[in-house]
PDB file of C-alpha atoms in Angstrom:
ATOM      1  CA  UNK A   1    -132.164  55.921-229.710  1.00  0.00           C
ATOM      2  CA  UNK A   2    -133.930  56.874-226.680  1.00  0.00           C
ATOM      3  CA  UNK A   3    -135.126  60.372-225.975  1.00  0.00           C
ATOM      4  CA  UNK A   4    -134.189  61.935-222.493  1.00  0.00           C
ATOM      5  CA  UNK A   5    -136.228  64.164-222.524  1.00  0.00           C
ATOM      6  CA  UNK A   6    -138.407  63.702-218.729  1.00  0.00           C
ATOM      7  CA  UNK A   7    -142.030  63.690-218.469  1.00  0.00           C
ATOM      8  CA  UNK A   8    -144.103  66.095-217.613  1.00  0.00           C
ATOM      9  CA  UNK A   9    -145.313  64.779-214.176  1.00  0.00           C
ATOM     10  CA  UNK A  10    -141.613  64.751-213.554  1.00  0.00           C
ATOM     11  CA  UNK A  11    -140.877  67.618-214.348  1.00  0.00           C
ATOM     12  CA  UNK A  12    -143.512  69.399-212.349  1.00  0.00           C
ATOM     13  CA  UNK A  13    -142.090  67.558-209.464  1.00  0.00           C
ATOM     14  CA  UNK A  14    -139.143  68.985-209.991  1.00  0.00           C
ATOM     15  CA  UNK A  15    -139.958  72.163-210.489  1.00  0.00           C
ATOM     16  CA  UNK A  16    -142.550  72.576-207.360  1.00  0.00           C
ATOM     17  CA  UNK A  17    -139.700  72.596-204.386  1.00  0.00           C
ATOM     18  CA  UNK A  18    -137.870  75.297-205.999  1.00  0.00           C
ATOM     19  CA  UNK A  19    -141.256  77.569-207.428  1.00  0.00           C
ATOM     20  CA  UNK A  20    -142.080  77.817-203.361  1.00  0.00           C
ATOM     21  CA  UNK A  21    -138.265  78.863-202.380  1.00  0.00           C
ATOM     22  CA  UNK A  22    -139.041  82.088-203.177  1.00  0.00           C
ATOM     23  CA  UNK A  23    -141.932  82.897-201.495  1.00  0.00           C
ATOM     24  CA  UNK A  24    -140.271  81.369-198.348  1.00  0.00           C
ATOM     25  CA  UNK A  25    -137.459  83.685-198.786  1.00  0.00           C
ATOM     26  CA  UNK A  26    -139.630  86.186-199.317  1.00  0.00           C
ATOM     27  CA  UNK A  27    -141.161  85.931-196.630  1.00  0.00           C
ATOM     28  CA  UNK A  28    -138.542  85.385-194.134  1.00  0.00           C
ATOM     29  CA  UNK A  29    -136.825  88.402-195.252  1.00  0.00           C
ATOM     30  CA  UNK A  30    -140.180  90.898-194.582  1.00  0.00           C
ATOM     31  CA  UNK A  31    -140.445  89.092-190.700  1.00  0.00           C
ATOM     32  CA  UNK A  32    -136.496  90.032-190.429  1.00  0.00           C
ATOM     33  CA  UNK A  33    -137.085  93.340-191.628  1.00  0.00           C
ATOM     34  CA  UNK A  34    -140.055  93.968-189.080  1.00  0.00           C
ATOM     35  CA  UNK A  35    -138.032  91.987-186.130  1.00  0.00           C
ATOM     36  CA  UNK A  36    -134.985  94.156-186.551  1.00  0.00           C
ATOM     37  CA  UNK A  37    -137.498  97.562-186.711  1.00  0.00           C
ATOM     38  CA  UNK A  38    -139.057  96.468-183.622  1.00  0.00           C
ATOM     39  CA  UNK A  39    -135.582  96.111-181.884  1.00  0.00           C
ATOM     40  CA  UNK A  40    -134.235  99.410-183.133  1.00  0.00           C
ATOM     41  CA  UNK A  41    -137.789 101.335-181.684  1.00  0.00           C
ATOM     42  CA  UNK A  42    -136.858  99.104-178.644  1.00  0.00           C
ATOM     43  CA  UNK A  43    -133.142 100.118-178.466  1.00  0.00           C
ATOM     44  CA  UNK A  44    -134.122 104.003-179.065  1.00  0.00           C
ATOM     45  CA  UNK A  45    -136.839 104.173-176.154  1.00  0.00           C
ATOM     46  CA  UNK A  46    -133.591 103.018-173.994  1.00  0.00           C
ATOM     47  CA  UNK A  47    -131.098 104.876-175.502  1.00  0.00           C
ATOM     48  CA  UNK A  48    -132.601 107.942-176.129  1.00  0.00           C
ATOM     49  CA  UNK A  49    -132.962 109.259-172.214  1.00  0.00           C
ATOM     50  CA  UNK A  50    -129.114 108.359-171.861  1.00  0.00           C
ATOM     51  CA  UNK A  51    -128.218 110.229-175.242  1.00  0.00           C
ATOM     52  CA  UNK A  52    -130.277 113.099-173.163  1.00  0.00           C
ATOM     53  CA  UNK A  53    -128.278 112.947-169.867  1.00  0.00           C
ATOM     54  CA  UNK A  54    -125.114 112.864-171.476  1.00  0.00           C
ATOM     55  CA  UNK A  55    -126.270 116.535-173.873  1.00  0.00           C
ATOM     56  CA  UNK A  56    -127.443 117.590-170.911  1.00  0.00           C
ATOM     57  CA  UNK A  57    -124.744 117.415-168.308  1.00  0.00           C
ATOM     58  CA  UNK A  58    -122.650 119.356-170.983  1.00  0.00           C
ATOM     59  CA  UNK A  59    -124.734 122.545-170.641  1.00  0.00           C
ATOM     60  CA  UNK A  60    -125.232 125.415-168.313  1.00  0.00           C
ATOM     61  CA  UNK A  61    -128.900 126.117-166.783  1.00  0.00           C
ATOM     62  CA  UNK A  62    -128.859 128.898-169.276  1.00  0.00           C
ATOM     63  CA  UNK A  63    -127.969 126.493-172.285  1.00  0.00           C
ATOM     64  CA  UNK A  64    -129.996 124.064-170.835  1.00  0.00           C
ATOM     65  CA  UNK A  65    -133.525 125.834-171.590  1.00  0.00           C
ATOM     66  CA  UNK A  66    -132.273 128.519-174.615  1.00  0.00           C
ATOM     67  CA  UNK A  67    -130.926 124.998-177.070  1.00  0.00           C
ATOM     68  CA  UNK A  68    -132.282 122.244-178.586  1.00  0.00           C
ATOM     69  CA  UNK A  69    -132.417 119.509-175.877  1.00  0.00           C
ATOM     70  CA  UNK A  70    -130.595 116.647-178.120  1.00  0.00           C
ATOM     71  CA  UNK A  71    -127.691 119.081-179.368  1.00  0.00           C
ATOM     72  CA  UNK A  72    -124.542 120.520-177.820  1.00  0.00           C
ATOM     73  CA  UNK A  73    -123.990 123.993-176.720  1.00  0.00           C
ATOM     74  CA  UNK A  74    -121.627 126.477-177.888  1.00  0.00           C
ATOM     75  CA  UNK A  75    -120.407 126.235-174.557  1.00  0.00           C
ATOM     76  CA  UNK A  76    -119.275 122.617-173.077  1.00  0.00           C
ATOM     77  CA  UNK A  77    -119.011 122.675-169.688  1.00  0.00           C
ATOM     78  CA  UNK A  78    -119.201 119.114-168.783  1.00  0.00           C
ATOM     79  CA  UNK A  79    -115.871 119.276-166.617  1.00  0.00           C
ATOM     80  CA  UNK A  80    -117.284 122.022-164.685  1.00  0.00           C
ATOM     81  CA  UNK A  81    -120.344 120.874-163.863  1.00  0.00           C
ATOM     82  CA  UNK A  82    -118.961 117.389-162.797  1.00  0.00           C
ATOM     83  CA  UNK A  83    -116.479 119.420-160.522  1.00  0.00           C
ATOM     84  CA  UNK A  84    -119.045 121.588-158.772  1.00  0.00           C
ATOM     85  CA  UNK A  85    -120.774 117.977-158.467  1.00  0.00           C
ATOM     86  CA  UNK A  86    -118.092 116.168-156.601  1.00  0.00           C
ATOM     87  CA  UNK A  87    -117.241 119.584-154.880  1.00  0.00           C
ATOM     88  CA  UNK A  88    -120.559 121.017-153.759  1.00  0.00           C
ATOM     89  CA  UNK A  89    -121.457 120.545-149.573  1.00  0.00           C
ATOM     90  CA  UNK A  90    -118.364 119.373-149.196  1.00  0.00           C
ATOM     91  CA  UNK A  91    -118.215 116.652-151.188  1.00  0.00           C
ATOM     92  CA  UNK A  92    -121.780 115.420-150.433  1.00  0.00           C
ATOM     93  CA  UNK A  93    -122.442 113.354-153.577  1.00  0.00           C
ATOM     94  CA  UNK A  94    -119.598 111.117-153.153  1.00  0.00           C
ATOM     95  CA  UNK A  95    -121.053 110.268-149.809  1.00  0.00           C
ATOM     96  CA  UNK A  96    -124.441 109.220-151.570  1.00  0.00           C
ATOM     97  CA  UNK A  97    -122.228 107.919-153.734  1.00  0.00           C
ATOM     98  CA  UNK A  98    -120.767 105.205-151.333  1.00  0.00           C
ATOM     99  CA  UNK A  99    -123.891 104.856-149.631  1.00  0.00           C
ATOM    100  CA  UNK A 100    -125.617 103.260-152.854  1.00  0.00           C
ATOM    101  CA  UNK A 101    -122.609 100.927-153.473  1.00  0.00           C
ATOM    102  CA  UNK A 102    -123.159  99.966-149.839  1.00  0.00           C
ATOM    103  CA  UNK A 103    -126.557  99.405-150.224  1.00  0.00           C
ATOM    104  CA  UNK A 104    -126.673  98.224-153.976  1.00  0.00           C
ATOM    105  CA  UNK A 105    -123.656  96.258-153.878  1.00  0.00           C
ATOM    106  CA  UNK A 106    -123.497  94.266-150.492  1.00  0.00           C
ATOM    107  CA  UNK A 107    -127.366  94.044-150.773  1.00  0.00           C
ATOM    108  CA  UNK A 108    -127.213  92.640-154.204  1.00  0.00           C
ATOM    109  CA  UNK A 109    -124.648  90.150-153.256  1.00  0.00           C
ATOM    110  CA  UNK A 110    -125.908  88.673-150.019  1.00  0.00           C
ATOM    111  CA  UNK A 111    -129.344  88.934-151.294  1.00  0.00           C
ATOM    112  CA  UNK A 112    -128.112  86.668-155.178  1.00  0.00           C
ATOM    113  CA  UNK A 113    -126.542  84.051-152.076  1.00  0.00           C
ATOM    114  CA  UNK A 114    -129.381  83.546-149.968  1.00  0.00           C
ATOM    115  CA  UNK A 115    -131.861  83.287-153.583  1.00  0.00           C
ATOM    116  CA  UNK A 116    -129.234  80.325-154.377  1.00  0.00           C
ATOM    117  CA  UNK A 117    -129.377  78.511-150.893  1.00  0.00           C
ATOM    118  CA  UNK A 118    -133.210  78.681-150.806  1.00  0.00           C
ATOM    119  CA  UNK A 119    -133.318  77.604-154.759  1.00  0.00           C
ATOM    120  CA  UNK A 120    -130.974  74.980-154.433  1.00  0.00           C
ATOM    121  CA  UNK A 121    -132.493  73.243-151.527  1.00  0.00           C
ATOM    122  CA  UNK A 122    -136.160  73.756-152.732  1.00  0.00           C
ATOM    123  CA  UNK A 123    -135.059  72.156-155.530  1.00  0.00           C
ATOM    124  CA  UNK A 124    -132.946  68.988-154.144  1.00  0.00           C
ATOM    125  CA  UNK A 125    -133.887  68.608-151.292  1.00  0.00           C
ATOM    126  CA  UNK A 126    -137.475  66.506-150.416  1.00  0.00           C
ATOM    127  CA  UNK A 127    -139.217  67.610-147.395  1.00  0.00           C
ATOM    128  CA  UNK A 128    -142.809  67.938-146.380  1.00  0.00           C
ATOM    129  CA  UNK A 129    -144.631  71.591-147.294  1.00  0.00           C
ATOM    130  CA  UNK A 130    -141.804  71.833-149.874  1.00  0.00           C
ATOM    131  CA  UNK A 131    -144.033  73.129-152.834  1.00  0.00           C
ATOM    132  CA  UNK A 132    -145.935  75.088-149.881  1.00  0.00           C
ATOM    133  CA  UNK A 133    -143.138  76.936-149.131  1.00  0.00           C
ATOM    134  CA  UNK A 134    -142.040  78.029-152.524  1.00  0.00           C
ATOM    135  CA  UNK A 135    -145.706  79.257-152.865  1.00  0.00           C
ATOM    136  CA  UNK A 136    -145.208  81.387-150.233  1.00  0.00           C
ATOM    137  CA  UNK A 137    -142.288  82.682-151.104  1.00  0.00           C
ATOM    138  CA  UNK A 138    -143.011  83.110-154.845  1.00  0.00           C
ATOM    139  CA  UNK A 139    -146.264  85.312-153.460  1.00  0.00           C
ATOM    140  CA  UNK A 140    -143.865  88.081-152.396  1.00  0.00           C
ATOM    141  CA  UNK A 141    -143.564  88.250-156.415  1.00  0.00           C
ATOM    142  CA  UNK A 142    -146.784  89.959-156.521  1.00  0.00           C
ATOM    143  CA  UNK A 143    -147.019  92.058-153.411  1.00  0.00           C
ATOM    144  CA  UNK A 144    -145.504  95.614-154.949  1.00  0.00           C
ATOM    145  CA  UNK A 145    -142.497  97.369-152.505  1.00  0.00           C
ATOM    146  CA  UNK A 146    -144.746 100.112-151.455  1.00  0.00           C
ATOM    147  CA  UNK A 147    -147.310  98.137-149.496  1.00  0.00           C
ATOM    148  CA  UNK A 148    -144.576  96.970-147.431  1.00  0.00           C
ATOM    149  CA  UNK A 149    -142.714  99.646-147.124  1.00  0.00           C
ATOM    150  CA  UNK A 150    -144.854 101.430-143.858  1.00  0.00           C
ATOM    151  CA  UNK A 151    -144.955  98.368-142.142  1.00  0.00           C
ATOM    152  CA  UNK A 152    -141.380  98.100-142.318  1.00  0.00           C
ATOM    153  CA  UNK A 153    -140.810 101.150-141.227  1.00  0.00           C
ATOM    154  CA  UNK A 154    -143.183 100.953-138.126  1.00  0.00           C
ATOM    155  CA  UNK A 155    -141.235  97.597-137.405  1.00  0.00           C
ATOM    156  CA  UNK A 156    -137.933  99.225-138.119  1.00  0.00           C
ATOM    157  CA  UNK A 157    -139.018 102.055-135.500  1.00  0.00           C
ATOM    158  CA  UNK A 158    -139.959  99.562-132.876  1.00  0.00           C
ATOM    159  CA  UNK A 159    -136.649  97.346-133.191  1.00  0.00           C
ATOM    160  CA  UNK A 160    -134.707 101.117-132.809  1.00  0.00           C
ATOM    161  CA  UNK A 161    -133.196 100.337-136.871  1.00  0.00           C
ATOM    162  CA  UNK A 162    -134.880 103.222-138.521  1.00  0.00           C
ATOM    163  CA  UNK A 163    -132.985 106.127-140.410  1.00  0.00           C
ATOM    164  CA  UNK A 164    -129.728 103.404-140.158  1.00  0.00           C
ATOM    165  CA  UNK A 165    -127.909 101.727-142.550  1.00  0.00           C
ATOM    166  CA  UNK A 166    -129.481  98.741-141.874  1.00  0.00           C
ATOM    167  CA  UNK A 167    -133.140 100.100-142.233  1.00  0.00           C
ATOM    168  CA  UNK A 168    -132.546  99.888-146.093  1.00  0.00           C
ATOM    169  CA  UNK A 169    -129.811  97.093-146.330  1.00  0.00           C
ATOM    170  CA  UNK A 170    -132.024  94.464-144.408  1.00  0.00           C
ATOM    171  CA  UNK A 171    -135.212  94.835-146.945  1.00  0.00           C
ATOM    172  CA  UNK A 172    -132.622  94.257-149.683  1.00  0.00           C
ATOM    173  CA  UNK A 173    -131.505  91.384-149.016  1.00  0.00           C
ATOM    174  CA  UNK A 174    -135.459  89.591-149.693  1.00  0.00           C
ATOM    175  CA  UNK A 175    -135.175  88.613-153.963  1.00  0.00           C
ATOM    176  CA  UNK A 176    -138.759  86.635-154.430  1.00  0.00           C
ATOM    177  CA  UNK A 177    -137.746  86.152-158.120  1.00  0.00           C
ATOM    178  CA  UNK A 178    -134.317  85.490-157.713  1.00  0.00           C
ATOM    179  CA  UNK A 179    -135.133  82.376-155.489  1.00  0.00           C
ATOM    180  CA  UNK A 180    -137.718  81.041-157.967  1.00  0.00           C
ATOM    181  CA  UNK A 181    -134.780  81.631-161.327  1.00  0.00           C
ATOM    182  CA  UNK A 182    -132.460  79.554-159.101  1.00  0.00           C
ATOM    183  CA  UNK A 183    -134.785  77.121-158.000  1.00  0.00           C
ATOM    184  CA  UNK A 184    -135.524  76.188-161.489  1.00  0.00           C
ATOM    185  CA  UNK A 185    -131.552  76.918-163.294  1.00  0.00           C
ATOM    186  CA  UNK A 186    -131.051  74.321-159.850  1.00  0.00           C
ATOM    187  CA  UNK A 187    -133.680  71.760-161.136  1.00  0.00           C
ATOM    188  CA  UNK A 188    -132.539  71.689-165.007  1.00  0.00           C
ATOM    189  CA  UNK A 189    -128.951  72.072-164.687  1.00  0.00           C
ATOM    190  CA  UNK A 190    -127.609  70.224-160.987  1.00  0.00           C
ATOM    191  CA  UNK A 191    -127.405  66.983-161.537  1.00  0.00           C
ATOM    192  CA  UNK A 192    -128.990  64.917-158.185  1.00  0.00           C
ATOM    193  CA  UNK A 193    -125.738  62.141-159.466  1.00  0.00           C
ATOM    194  CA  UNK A 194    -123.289  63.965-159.027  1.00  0.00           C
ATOM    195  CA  UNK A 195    -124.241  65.761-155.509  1.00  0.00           C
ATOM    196  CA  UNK A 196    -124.637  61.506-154.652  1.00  0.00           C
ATOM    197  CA  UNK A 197    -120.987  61.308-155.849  1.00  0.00           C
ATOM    198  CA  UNK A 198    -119.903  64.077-153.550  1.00  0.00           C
ATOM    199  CA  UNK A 199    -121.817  62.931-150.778  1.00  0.00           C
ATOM    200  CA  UNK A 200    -120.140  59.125-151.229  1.00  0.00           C
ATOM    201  CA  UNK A 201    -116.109  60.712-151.363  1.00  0.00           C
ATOM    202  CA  UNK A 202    -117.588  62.520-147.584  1.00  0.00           C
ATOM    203  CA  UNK A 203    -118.424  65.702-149.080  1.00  0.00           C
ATOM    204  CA  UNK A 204    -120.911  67.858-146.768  1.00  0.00           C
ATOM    205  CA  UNK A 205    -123.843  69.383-147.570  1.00  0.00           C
ATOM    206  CA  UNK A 206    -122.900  73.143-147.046  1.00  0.00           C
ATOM    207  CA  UNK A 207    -119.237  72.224-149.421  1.00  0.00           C
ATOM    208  CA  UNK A 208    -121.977  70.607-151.941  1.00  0.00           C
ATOM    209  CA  UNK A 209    -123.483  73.404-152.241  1.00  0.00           C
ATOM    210  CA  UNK A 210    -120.076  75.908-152.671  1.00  0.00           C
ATOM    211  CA  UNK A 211    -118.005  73.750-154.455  1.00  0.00           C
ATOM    212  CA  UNK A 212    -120.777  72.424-157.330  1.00  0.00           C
ATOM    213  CA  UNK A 213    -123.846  74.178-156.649  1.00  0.00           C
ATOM    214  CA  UNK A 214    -122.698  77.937-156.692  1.00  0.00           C
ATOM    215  CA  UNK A 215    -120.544  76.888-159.687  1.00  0.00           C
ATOM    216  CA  UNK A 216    -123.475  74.975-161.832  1.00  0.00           C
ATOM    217  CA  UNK A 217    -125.531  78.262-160.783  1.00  0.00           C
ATOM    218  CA  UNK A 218    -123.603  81.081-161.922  1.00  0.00           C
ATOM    219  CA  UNK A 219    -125.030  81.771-164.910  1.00  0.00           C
ATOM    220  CA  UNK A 220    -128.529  82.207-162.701  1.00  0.00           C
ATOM    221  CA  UNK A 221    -126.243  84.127-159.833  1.00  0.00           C
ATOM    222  CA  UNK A 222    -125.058  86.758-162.383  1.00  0.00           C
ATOM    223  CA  UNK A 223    -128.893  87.015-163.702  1.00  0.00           C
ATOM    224  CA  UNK A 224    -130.436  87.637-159.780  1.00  0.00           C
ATOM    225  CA  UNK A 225    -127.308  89.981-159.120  1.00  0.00           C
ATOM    226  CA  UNK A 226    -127.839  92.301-162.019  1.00  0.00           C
ATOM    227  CA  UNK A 227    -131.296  92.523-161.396  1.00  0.00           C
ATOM    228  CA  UNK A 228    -130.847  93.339-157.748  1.00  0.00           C
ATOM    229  CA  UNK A 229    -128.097  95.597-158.536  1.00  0.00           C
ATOM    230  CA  UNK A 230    -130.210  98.044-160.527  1.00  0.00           C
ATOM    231  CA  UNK A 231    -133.110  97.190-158.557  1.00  0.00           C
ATOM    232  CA  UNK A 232    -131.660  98.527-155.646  1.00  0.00           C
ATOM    233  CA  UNK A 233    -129.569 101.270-157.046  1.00  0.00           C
ATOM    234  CA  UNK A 234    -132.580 103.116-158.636  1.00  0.00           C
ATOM    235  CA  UNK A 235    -134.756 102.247-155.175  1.00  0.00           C
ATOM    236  CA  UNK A 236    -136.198 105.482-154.265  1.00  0.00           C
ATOM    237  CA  UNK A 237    -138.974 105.127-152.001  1.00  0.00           C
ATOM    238  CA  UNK A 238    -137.737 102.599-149.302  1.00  0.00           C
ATOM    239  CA  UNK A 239    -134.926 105.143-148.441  1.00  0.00           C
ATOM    240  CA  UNK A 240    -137.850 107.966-148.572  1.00  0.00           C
ATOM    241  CA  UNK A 241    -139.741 106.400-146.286  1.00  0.00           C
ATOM    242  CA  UNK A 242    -136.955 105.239-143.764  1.00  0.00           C
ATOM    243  CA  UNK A 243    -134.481 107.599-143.537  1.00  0.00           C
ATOM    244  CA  UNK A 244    -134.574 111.127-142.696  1.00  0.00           C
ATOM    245  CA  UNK A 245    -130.294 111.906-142.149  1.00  0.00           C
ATOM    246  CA  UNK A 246    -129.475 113.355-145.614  1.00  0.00           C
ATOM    247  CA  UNK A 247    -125.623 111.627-144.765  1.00  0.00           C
ATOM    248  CA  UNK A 248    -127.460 108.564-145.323  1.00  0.00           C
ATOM    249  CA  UNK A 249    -129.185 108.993-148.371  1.00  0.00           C
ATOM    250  CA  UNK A 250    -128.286 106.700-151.477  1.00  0.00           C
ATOM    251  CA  UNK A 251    -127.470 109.072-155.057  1.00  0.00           C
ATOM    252  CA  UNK A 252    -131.166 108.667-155.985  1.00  0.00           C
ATOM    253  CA  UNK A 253    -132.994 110.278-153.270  1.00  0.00           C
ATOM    254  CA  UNK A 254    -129.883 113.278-152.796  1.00  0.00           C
ATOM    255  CA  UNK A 255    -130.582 113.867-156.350  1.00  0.00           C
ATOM    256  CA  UNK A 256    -134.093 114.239-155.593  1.00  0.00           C
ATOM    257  CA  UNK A 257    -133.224 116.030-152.580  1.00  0.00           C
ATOM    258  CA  UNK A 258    -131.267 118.500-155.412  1.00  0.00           C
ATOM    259  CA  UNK A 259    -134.015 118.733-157.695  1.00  0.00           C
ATOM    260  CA  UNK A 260    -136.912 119.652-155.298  1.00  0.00           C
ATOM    261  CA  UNK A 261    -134.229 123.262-155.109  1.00  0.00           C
ATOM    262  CA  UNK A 262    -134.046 124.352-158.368  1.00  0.00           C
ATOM    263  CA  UNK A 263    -137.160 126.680-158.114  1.00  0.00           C
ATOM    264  CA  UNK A 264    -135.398 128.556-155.420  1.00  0.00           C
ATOM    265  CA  UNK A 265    -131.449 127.943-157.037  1.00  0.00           C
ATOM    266  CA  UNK A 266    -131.497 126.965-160.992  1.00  0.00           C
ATOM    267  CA  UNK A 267    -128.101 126.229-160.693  1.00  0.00           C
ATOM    268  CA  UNK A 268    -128.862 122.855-158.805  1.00  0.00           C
ATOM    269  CA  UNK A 269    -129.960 121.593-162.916  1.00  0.00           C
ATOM    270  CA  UNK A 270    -126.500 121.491-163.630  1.00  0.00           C
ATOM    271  CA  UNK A 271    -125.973 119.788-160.468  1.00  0.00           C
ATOM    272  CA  UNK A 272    -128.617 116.897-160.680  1.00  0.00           C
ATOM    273  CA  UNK A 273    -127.871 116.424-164.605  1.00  0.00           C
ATOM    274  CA  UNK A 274    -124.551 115.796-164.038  1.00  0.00           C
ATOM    275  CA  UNK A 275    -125.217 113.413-160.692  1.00  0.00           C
ATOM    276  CA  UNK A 276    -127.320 111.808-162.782  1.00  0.00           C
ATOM    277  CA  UNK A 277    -124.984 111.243-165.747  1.00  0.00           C
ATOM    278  CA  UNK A 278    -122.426 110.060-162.692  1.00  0.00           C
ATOM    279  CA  UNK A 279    -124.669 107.786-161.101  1.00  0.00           C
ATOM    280  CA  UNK A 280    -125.911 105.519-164.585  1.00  0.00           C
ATOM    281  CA  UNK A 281    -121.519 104.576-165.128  1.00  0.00           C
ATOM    282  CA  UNK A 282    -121.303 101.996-162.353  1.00  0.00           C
ATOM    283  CA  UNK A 283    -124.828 100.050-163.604  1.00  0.00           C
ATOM    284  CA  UNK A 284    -123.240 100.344-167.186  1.00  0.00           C
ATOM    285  CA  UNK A 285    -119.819  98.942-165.950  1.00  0.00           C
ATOM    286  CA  UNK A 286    -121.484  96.051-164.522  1.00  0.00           C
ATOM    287  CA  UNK A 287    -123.505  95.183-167.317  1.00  0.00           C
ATOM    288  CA  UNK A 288    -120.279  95.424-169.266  1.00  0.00           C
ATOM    289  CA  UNK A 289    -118.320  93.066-167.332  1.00  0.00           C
ATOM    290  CA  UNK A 290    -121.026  90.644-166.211  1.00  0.00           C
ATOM    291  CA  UNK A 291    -122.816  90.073-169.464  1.00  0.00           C
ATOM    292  CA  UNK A 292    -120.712  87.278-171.381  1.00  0.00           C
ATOM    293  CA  UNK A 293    -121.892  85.297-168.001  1.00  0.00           C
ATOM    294  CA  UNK A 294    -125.437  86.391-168.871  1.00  0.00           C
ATOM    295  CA  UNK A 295    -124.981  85.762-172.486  1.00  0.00           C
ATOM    296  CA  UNK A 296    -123.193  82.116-171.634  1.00  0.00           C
ATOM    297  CA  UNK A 297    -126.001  81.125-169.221  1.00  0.00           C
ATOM    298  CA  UNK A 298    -129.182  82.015-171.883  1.00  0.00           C
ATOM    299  CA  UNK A 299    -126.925  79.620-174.408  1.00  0.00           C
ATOM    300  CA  UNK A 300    -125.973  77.127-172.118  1.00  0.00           C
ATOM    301  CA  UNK A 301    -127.635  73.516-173.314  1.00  0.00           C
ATOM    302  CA  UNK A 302    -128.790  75.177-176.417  1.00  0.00           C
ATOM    303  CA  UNK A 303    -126.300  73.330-178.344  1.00  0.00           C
ATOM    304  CA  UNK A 304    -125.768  69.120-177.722  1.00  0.00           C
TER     305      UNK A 304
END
């Protein structure tokens, strides 16, 4: 009769995989728990200034200062303060209003196509000074909006474009970092075989580029978009600096414009808190409807 009983050696061997599961476990769960805290500090910095404007623009100047800042009044006057917002100088905010889509959106798009013509062919296209001229370009990364902004506006003067339209549209359409994203999403993700394909059924090289480029890139395209969206929608001192007609102005420097009055009118806090609560919903609706792109393009290829 043999005994099954194992050795000791065995049993050691055994044993040793599953006496270090638990410290493993262990202490996987303590770098979740700090992960997650980090991300809920993160997600209150952001949240908290919104949770703000929204208390806010429910209270009257009076409210405003006499209760807490993160609770609601006895009285909610959200409605009315939107209406006097919409209402006041004859309907001066929706102007702003416009003008920021204007400059935010049309800037933001033209700006996310030229990033994906100059990415695409910097990175399929072989010429000489190629690497030179991405350089160059990538420089404008680190030169900040303010040092450029006076010498824009003395070239604006001379060329008879300042306090226009155009005078803040033009410098939006210039994304350093957009270019460089969609010169790299170009390099990882459009494949040089199949632009040869296209080019051997006749294809040309601008219907290359719109019917497979744009479409390869759009994960990068709704990445260079969003950022130039809010980029330009919260620009304050280009406009500052180049226009001086207050029917120009985009919603960030008329709220300004509003704040800078409240010394002489407190009423205009009611005013610029509720602008400002109307001015955050179109970023917010675009992030909404543009981030399972975003979300599909950070995935894409993690997954063979």
């Amino acid at each position: 009769m043999t005994s099954t009983t194992a050795p000791p050696a065995t049993r050691r061997a055994a044993e040793a995989p599953r006496s270090g599961a638990a410290p493993r476990t262990g202490r996987k769960r303590s770098s979740t728990i700090i992960v997650t805290a980090i991300l809920v500090v993160v997600a209150l910095y952001f949240l908290v200034p919104v949770y703000w404007v929204l208390v806010a623009s429910t209270k009257t100047t009076q409210d405003l200062f006499s209760t807490n800042g993160f609770l609601l009044s006895g009285h909610f006057a959200l409605w009315d303060n939107l209406a006097r917002v919409l209402s006041y100088d004859d309907g001066v905010f929706l102007r702003w209003f416009l003008n920021s889509v204007l400059y935010a959106g049309v800037g933001a798009l033209l700006a996310t196509y030229l990033a994906a013509a100059g990415g695409y062919a910097l990175a399929k296209y072989e010429f000489r000074g190629r690497n030179a001229v991405f350089g160059t370009i990538l420089g404008g990364v680190l030169v900040p909006g303010t040092a450029t902004a006076l010498p824009m506006f003395l070239l604006f003067s001379q060329l008879g474009l300042a306090n226009t339209y155009w005078s803040v549209l033009i410098p939006s359409l210039v994304s350093p970092f957009g270019l460089f994203l969609c010169r790299i999403y170009a390099q990882a993700t459009v494949d040089t075989a199949l632009i040869e394909a296209a080019r051997i059924d006749g294809a040309g090289e601008l219907k290359i580029f719109h019917t497979i480029g744009l479409r390869v890139l759009t994960p990068a395209l709704v990445t260079v978009f969003l950022f130039q969206l809010v980029g330009i929608w919260n620009n304050y001192f280009l406009p500052l600096v180049m226009l001086s007609d207050s029917k120009l102005y985009p919603i960030t420097l008329g709220l300004n414009n509003w704040l800078s009055q409240v010394d002489r009118l407190p009423e205009f806090y009611e005013l610029t808190t509720g602008g400002v609560l109307l001015s955050i919903i179109p970023l917010a609706i675009a992030m909404i409807v543009l981030q399972r792109f975003w979300r599909g393009g950070l995935t894409e290829g993690a997954v063979k």
